């Protein structure tokens, strides 16, 4: 098939039938389309288009009960089983602050939504799937045996779109973080001065925006007392140490529309090919280690003392995944996490970007 011309919906459906075991993301790439276009092609055939009204979704989904929340990017998949509770709605930012499902959501990025039914033997797997304007997955909700099917069907009906056409309009790919940052005139001294005066980790993004720096540009520039480069295998070493010592960690995986957080210990670490996987009872993580370009340990001042993160970057400068020691607002950093972060194998910093 000529990938310069996008396949028609019936061709997409046929390709899905011919490749029943292929992952949607992989099949879409083979067809030269986005994942959202692959799903949209099945509207009327197990798929219902829904409006991506995030606040209505969040206020209605708690009644569905136990589900699996999935947030991913190109290199990491983060899955949590739990209930969408402690919801905070908002047009610019929304949150889910439950014990298991912990999300930071940016509703304006959510452009397309679908309710998907997929037959699996005698069972039907149901999910809500949301995508950005480029057709990349932002967030998915998968039903589980304990989920309330009645509440789910009521929610889908309330969000159902009048437009059930099997095609969607897709914008071009979004620029990566490095490209978006643009040309900065910030000096290392200016960056270090602003960095030293941080009192909360949430001020970090505003500092970057003011200085027109990407995260990776900032960590390369700031100096090794605040950020130091680690060996690429540091993530694997951290996983195994955290599991063996039962150290509770925080693990953030996100994209432009959603960040999903795990807080707690990790137990079952399973490598498989290029992937390293965490396969715990209510938390699954899948990380492509061959996509890791740089790993940084980053120290940020706060009013409770400095906190240390592990930040993993792809070659284009996008952050793949981020880790902290588990802590609550107003608490100082865990000594065991700080010790681990400061003693993972280092390599010399590259020239500041």
PDB file of C-alpha atoms in Angstrom, residues 62-246:
ATOM      1  CA  UNK A  62     -16.146   7.116  39.507  1.00  0.00           C
ATOM      2  CA  UNK A  63     -19.476   5.259  39.343  1.00  0.00           C
ATOM      3  CA  UNK A  64     -17.904   2.721  36.962  1.00  0.00           C
ATOM      4  CA  UNK A  65     -15.796   1.511  39.887  1.00  0.00           C
ATOM      5  CA  UNK A  66     -12.566  -0.424  39.466  1.00  0.00           C
ATOM      6  CA  UNK A  67     -10.878   0.114  36.090  1.00  0.00           C
ATOM      7  CA  UNK A  68      -7.389   0.216  34.627  1.00  0.00           C
ATOM      8  CA  UNK A  69      -6.013   3.664  33.747  1.00  0.00           C
ATOM      9  CA  UNK A  70      -3.353   3.795  31.023  1.00  0.00           C
ATOM     10  CA  UNK A  71      -1.134   6.706  30.055  1.00  0.00           C
ATOM     11  CA  UNK A  72       1.793   6.347  27.692  1.00  0.00           C
ATOM     12  CA  UNK A  73       4.283   8.053  25.467  1.00  0.00           C
ATOM     13  CA  UNK A  74       6.524   6.698  22.729  1.00  0.00           C
ATOM     14  CA  UNK A  75       8.789   4.868  25.182  1.00  0.00           C
ATOM     15  CA  UNK A  76       6.860   4.089  28.379  1.00  0.00           C
ATOM     16  CA  UNK A  77       3.435   2.677  29.293  1.00  0.00           C
ATOM     17  CA  UNK A  78       2.020   3.300  32.796  1.00  0.00           C
ATOM     18  CA  UNK A  79      -0.983   1.225  33.954  1.00  0.00           C
ATOM     19  CA  UNK A  80      -2.789   1.552  37.292  1.00  0.00           C
ATOM     20  CA  UNK A  81      -5.784  -0.400  38.600  1.00  0.00           C
ATOM     21  CA  UNK A  82      -8.130   1.499  40.879  1.00  0.00           C
ATOM     22  CA  UNK A  83     -11.051   3.930  41.056  1.00  0.00           C
ATOM     23  CA  UNK A  84     -11.232   7.487  39.694  1.00  0.00           C
ATOM     24  CA  UNK A  85     -11.945   9.279  42.958  1.00  0.00           C
ATOM     25  CA  UNK A  86     -10.965  12.594  44.539  1.00  0.00           C
ATOM     26  CA  UNK A  87     -11.543  14.355  41.219  1.00  0.00           C
ATOM     27  CA  UNK A  88     -10.694  18.040  40.757  1.00  0.00           C
ATOM     28  CA  UNK A  89     -12.183  19.458  37.551  1.00  0.00           C
ATOM     29  CA  UNK A  90     -10.893  22.431  35.585  1.00  0.00           C
ATOM     30  CA  UNK A  91     -10.692  23.740  32.022  1.00  0.00           C
ATOM     31  CA  UNK A  92      -6.914  24.225  31.992  1.00  0.00           C
ATOM     32  CA  UNK A  93      -5.898  21.606  34.536  1.00  0.00           C
ATOM     33  CA  UNK A  94      -7.831  18.729  36.057  1.00  0.00           C
ATOM     34  CA  UNK A  95      -6.705  16.110  38.567  1.00  0.00           C
ATOM     35  CA  UNK A  96      -7.558  12.705  39.951  1.00  0.00           C
ATOM     36  CA  UNK A  97      -6.016  12.298  43.408  1.00  0.00           C
ATOM     37  CA  UNK A  98      -7.102   8.800  44.395  1.00  0.00           C
ATOM     38  CA  UNK A  99      -4.993   6.313  46.277  1.00  0.00           C
ATOM     39  CA  UNK A 100      -4.224   4.297  43.144  1.00  0.00           C
ATOM     40  CA  UNK A 101      -5.240   6.454  40.178  1.00  0.00           C
ATOM     41  CA  UNK A 102      -3.318   9.732  40.355  1.00  0.00           C
ATOM     42  CA  UNK A 103      -3.498  11.958  37.269  1.00  0.00           C
ATOM     43  CA  UNK A 104      -2.634  15.479  36.128  1.00  0.00           C
ATOM     44  CA  UNK A 105      -4.732  16.286  33.072  1.00  0.00           C
ATOM     45  CA  UNK A 106      -4.562  19.109  30.496  1.00  0.00           C
ATOM     46  CA  UNK A 107      -8.041  19.030  28.906  1.00  0.00           C
ATOM     47  CA  UNK A 108      -7.313  21.317  25.933  1.00  0.00           C
ATOM     48  CA  UNK A 109      -4.984  18.655  24.500  1.00  0.00           C
ATOM     49  CA  UNK A 110      -7.767  16.039  24.393  1.00  0.00           C
ATOM     50  CA  UNK A 111      -9.159  16.267  20.839  1.00  0.00           C
ATOM     51  CA  UNK A 112     -10.760  12.902  19.971  1.00  0.00           C
ATOM     52  CA  UNK A 113     -12.534  10.235  22.032  1.00  0.00           C
ATOM     53  CA  UNK A 114     -13.932   6.761  21.414  1.00  0.00           C
ATOM     54  CA  UNK A 115     -15.723   4.020  23.322  1.00  0.00           C
ATOM     55  CA  UNK A 116     -14.267   0.754  22.033  1.00  0.00           C
ATOM     56  CA  UNK A 117     -15.624  -2.785  22.263  1.00  0.00           C
ATOM     57  CA  UNK A 118     -13.275  -5.561  21.171  1.00  0.00           C
ATOM     58  CA  UNK A 119     -14.150  -9.257  21.221  1.00  0.00           C
ATOM     59  CA  UNK A 120     -11.589 -11.499  22.902  1.00  0.00           C
ATOM     60  CA  UNK A 121     -12.785 -15.102  22.611  1.00  0.00           C
ATOM     61  CA  UNK A 122     -16.077 -15.242  24.498  1.00  0.00           C
ATOM     62  CA  UNK A 123     -15.380 -11.961  26.281  1.00  0.00           C
ATOM     63  CA  UNK A 124     -15.811  -8.348  25.204  1.00  0.00           C
ATOM     64  CA  UNK A 125     -13.110  -5.908  26.262  1.00  0.00           C
ATOM     65  CA  UNK A 126     -14.377  -2.356  26.718  1.00  0.00           C
ATOM     66  CA  UNK A 127     -12.376   0.855  26.908  1.00  0.00           C
ATOM     67  CA  UNK A 128     -12.556   4.624  26.582  1.00  0.00           C
ATOM     68  CA  UNK A 129      -9.711   5.978  24.449  1.00  0.00           C
ATOM     69  CA  UNK A 130      -8.690   9.620  24.033  1.00  0.00           C
ATOM     70  CA  UNK A 131      -6.251  11.182  21.580  1.00  0.00           C
ATOM     71  CA  UNK A 132      -4.644  14.544  20.844  1.00  0.00           C
ATOM     72  CA  UNK A 133      -5.041  16.564  17.648  1.00  0.00           C
ATOM     73  CA  UNK A 134      -2.232  14.608  15.976  1.00  0.00           C
ATOM     74  CA  UNK A 135      -4.012  11.327  16.717  1.00  0.00           C
ATOM     75  CA  UNK A 136      -1.605  10.162  19.429  1.00  0.00           C
ATOM     76  CA  UNK A 137      -3.025   8.458  22.508  1.00  0.00           C
ATOM     77  CA  UNK A 138      -3.418  10.728  25.543  1.00  0.00           C
ATOM     78  CA  UNK A 139      -5.230   8.458  28.014  1.00  0.00           C
ATOM     79  CA  UNK A 140      -7.223   5.216  28.054  1.00  0.00           C
ATOM     80  CA  UNK A 141      -9.592   3.638  30.568  1.00  0.00           C
ATOM     81  CA  UNK A 142     -10.038  -0.153  30.388  1.00  0.00           C
ATOM     82  CA  UNK A 143     -12.929  -1.868  32.137  1.00  0.00           C
ATOM     83  CA  UNK A 144     -12.243  -4.802  34.442  1.00  0.00           C
ATOM     84  CA  UNK A 145     -14.459  -7.672  35.674  1.00  0.00           C
ATOM     85  CA  UNK A 146     -15.434  -5.624  38.751  1.00  0.00           C
ATOM     86  CA  UNK A 147     -16.451  -2.565  36.695  1.00  0.00           C
ATOM     87  CA  UNK A 148     -20.107  -1.480  36.578  1.00  0.00           C
ATOM     88  CA  UNK A 149     -21.221  -2.057  32.977  1.00  0.00           C
ATOM     89  CA  UNK A 150     -24.446  -0.110  33.602  1.00  0.00           C
ATOM     90  CA  UNK A 151     -22.552   2.977  34.818  1.00  0.00           C
ATOM     91  CA  UNK A 152     -20.127   2.678  31.887  1.00  0.00           C
ATOM     92  CA  UNK A 153     -22.939   2.490  29.304  1.00  0.00           C
ATOM     93  CA  UNK A 154     -24.665   5.470  30.929  1.00  0.00           C
ATOM     94  CA  UNK A 155     -21.418   7.463  30.756  1.00  0.00           C
ATOM     95  CA  UNK A 156     -20.831   6.559  27.090  1.00  0.00           C
ATOM     96  CA  UNK A 157     -24.396   7.579  26.228  1.00  0.00           C
ATOM     97  CA  UNK A 158     -23.885  10.953  27.926  1.00  0.00           C
ATOM     98  CA  UNK A 159     -20.684  11.613  25.955  1.00  0.00           C
ATOM     99  CA  UNK A 160     -21.762  10.140  22.601  1.00  0.00           C
ATOM    100  CA  UNK A 161     -21.020  12.450  19.669  1.00  0.00           C
ATOM    101  CA  UNK A 162     -23.538  13.236  16.920  1.00  0.00           C
ATOM    102  CA  UNK A 163     -20.678  12.712  14.464  1.00  0.00           C
ATOM    103  CA  UNK A 164     -20.093   8.987  13.942  1.00  0.00           C
ATOM    104  CA  UNK A 165     -18.182   9.252  10.661  1.00  0.00           C
ATOM    105  CA  UNK A 166     -15.303   6.725  10.337  1.00  0.00           C
ATOM    106  CA  UNK A 167     -12.736   9.427   9.528  1.00  0.00           C
ATOM    107  CA  UNK A 168     -11.250  12.268  11.552  1.00  0.00           C
ATOM    108  CA  UNK A 169      -9.192  15.358  10.798  1.00  0.00           C
ATOM    109  CA  UNK A 170      -5.637  15.061  12.066  1.00  0.00           C
ATOM    110  CA  UNK A 171      -3.161  17.911  12.510  1.00  0.00           C
ATOM    111  CA  UNK A 172       0.557  17.586  11.891  1.00  0.00           C
ATOM    112  CA  UNK A 173       2.891  16.148  14.541  1.00  0.00           C
ATOM    113  CA  UNK A 174       3.547  18.353  17.550  1.00  0.00           C
ATOM    114  CA  UNK A 175       7.061  19.721  17.897  1.00  0.00           C
ATOM    115  CA  UNK A 176       9.251  18.022  20.477  1.00  0.00           C
ATOM    116  CA  UNK A 177      10.252  19.878  23.630  1.00  0.00           C
ATOM    117  CA  UNK A 178      13.722  20.861  22.400  1.00  0.00           C
ATOM    118  CA  UNK A 179      12.333  22.397  19.195  1.00  0.00           C
ATOM    119  CA  UNK A 180       9.570  24.206  21.054  1.00  0.00           C
ATOM    120  CA  UNK A 181      11.913  25.836  23.558  1.00  0.00           C
ATOM    121  CA  UNK A 182      13.442  27.957  20.820  1.00  0.00           C
ATOM    122  CA  UNK A 183      16.555  30.077  21.067  1.00  0.00           C
ATOM    123  CA  UNK A 184      17.216  31.087  24.672  1.00  0.00           C
ATOM    124  CA  UNK A 185      19.491  33.909  25.746  1.00  0.00           C
ATOM    125  CA  UNK A 186      19.592  32.666  29.340  1.00  0.00           C
ATOM    126  CA  UNK A 187      23.048  32.478  30.910  1.00  0.00           C
ATOM    127  CA  UNK A 188      24.179  29.723  33.279  1.00  0.00           C
ATOM    128  CA  UNK A 189      24.445  32.326  36.051  1.00  0.00           C
ATOM    129  CA  UNK A 190      20.866  33.511  35.509  1.00  0.00           C
ATOM    130  CA  UNK A 191      19.612  29.928  35.476  1.00  0.00           C
ATOM    131  CA  UNK A 192      21.535  29.028  38.629  1.00  0.00           C
ATOM    132  CA  UNK A 193      20.266  32.109  40.438  1.00  0.00           C
ATOM    133  CA  UNK A 194      16.626  31.350  39.617  1.00  0.00           C
ATOM    134  CA  UNK A 195      17.108  27.635  40.320  1.00  0.00           C
ATOM    135  CA  UNK A 196      18.628  28.357  43.737  1.00  0.00           C
ATOM    136  CA  UNK A 197      15.570  30.419  44.711  1.00  0.00           C
ATOM    137  CA  UNK A 198      12.981  27.714  43.964  1.00  0.00           C
ATOM    138  CA  UNK A 199      10.782  26.881  46.955  1.00  0.00           C
ATOM    139  CA  UNK A 200       8.488  24.312  45.300  1.00  0.00           C
ATOM    140  CA  UNK A 201       9.087  21.765  42.520  1.00  0.00           C
ATOM    141  CA  UNK A 202       5.972  23.071  40.734  1.00  0.00           C
ATOM    142  CA  UNK A 203       7.781  26.396  40.121  1.00  0.00           C
ATOM    143  CA  UNK A 204      10.263  24.623  37.865  1.00  0.00           C
ATOM    144  CA  UNK A 205       8.104  24.718  34.725  1.00  0.00           C
ATOM    145  CA  UNK A 206       7.467  28.451  35.104  1.00  0.00           C
ATOM    146  CA  UNK A 207      11.212  29.062  35.432  1.00  0.00           C
ATOM    147  CA  UNK A 208      11.868  27.132  32.215  1.00  0.00           C
ATOM    148  CA  UNK A 209       9.149  29.035  30.387  1.00  0.00           C
ATOM    149  CA  UNK A 210      10.546  32.391  31.517  1.00  0.00           C
ATOM    150  CA  UNK A 211      14.044  31.452  30.372  1.00  0.00           C
ATOM    151  CA  UNK A 212      12.802  29.751  27.151  1.00  0.00           C
ATOM    152  CA  UNK A 213      14.665  26.566  28.039  1.00  0.00           C
ATOM    153  CA  UNK A 214      13.644  22.931  27.696  1.00  0.00           C
ATOM    154  CA  UNK A 215      14.171  20.659  30.684  1.00  0.00           C
ATOM    155  CA  UNK A 216      17.147  18.961  29.099  1.00  0.00           C
ATOM    156  CA  UNK A 217      18.761  22.253  28.127  1.00  0.00           C
ATOM    157  CA  UNK A 218      18.394  23.423  31.730  1.00  0.00           C
ATOM    158  CA  UNK A 219      19.858  20.304  33.353  1.00  0.00           C
ATOM    159  CA  UNK A 220      22.812  20.397  30.960  1.00  0.00           C
ATOM    160  CA  UNK A 221      23.475  24.043  31.736  1.00  0.00           C
ATOM    161  CA  UNK A 222      22.901  24.394  35.484  1.00  0.00           C
ATOM    162  CA  UNK A 223      25.994  22.661  36.874  1.00  0.00           C
ATOM    163  CA  UNK A 224      26.705  19.380  38.623  1.00  0.00           C
ATOM    164  CA  UNK A 225      25.685  20.533  42.085  1.00  0.00           C
ATOM    165  CA  UNK A 226      22.092  20.649  40.766  1.00  0.00           C
ATOM    166  CA  UNK A 227      22.117  18.077  37.935  1.00  0.00           C
ATOM    167  CA  UNK A 228      24.489  15.273  37.059  1.00  0.00           C
ATOM    168  CA  UNK A 229      24.478  12.732  34.256  1.00  0.00           C
ATOM    169  CA  UNK A 230      24.077   9.054  35.111  1.00  0.00           C
ATOM    170  CA  UNK A 231      24.905   5.859  33.295  1.00  0.00           C
ATOM    171  CA  UNK A 232      21.994   4.682  31.099  1.00  0.00           C
ATOM    172  CA  UNK A 233      21.699   1.537  33.225  1.00  0.00           C
ATOM    173  CA  UNK A 234      20.966   3.636  36.327  1.00  0.00           C
ATOM    174  CA  UNK A 235      17.199   3.152  35.909  1.00  0.00           C
ATOM    175  CA  UNK A 236      17.513  -0.629  35.950  1.00  0.00           C
ATOM    176  CA  UNK A 237      19.787  -0.417  39.003  1.00  0.00           C
ATOM    177  CA  UNK A 238      17.308   1.894  40.764  1.00  0.00           C
ATOM    178  CA  UNK A 239      14.407  -0.476  40.046  1.00  0.00           C
ATOM    179  CA  UNK A 240      16.194  -3.473  41.514  1.00  0.00           C
ATOM    180  CA  UNK A 241      17.427  -1.589  44.582  1.00  0.00           C
ATOM    181  CA  UNK A 242      13.980  -0.108  45.261  1.00  0.00           C
ATOM    182  CA  UNK A 243      12.344  -3.536  44.913  1.00  0.00           C
ATOM    183  CA  UNK A 244      14.892  -5.308  47.136  1.00  0.00           C
ATOM    184  CA  UNK A 245      14.731  -2.636  49.853  1.00  0.00           C
ATOM    185  CA  UNK A 246      10.929  -2.116  49.551  1.00  0.00           C
TER     186      UNK A 246
END
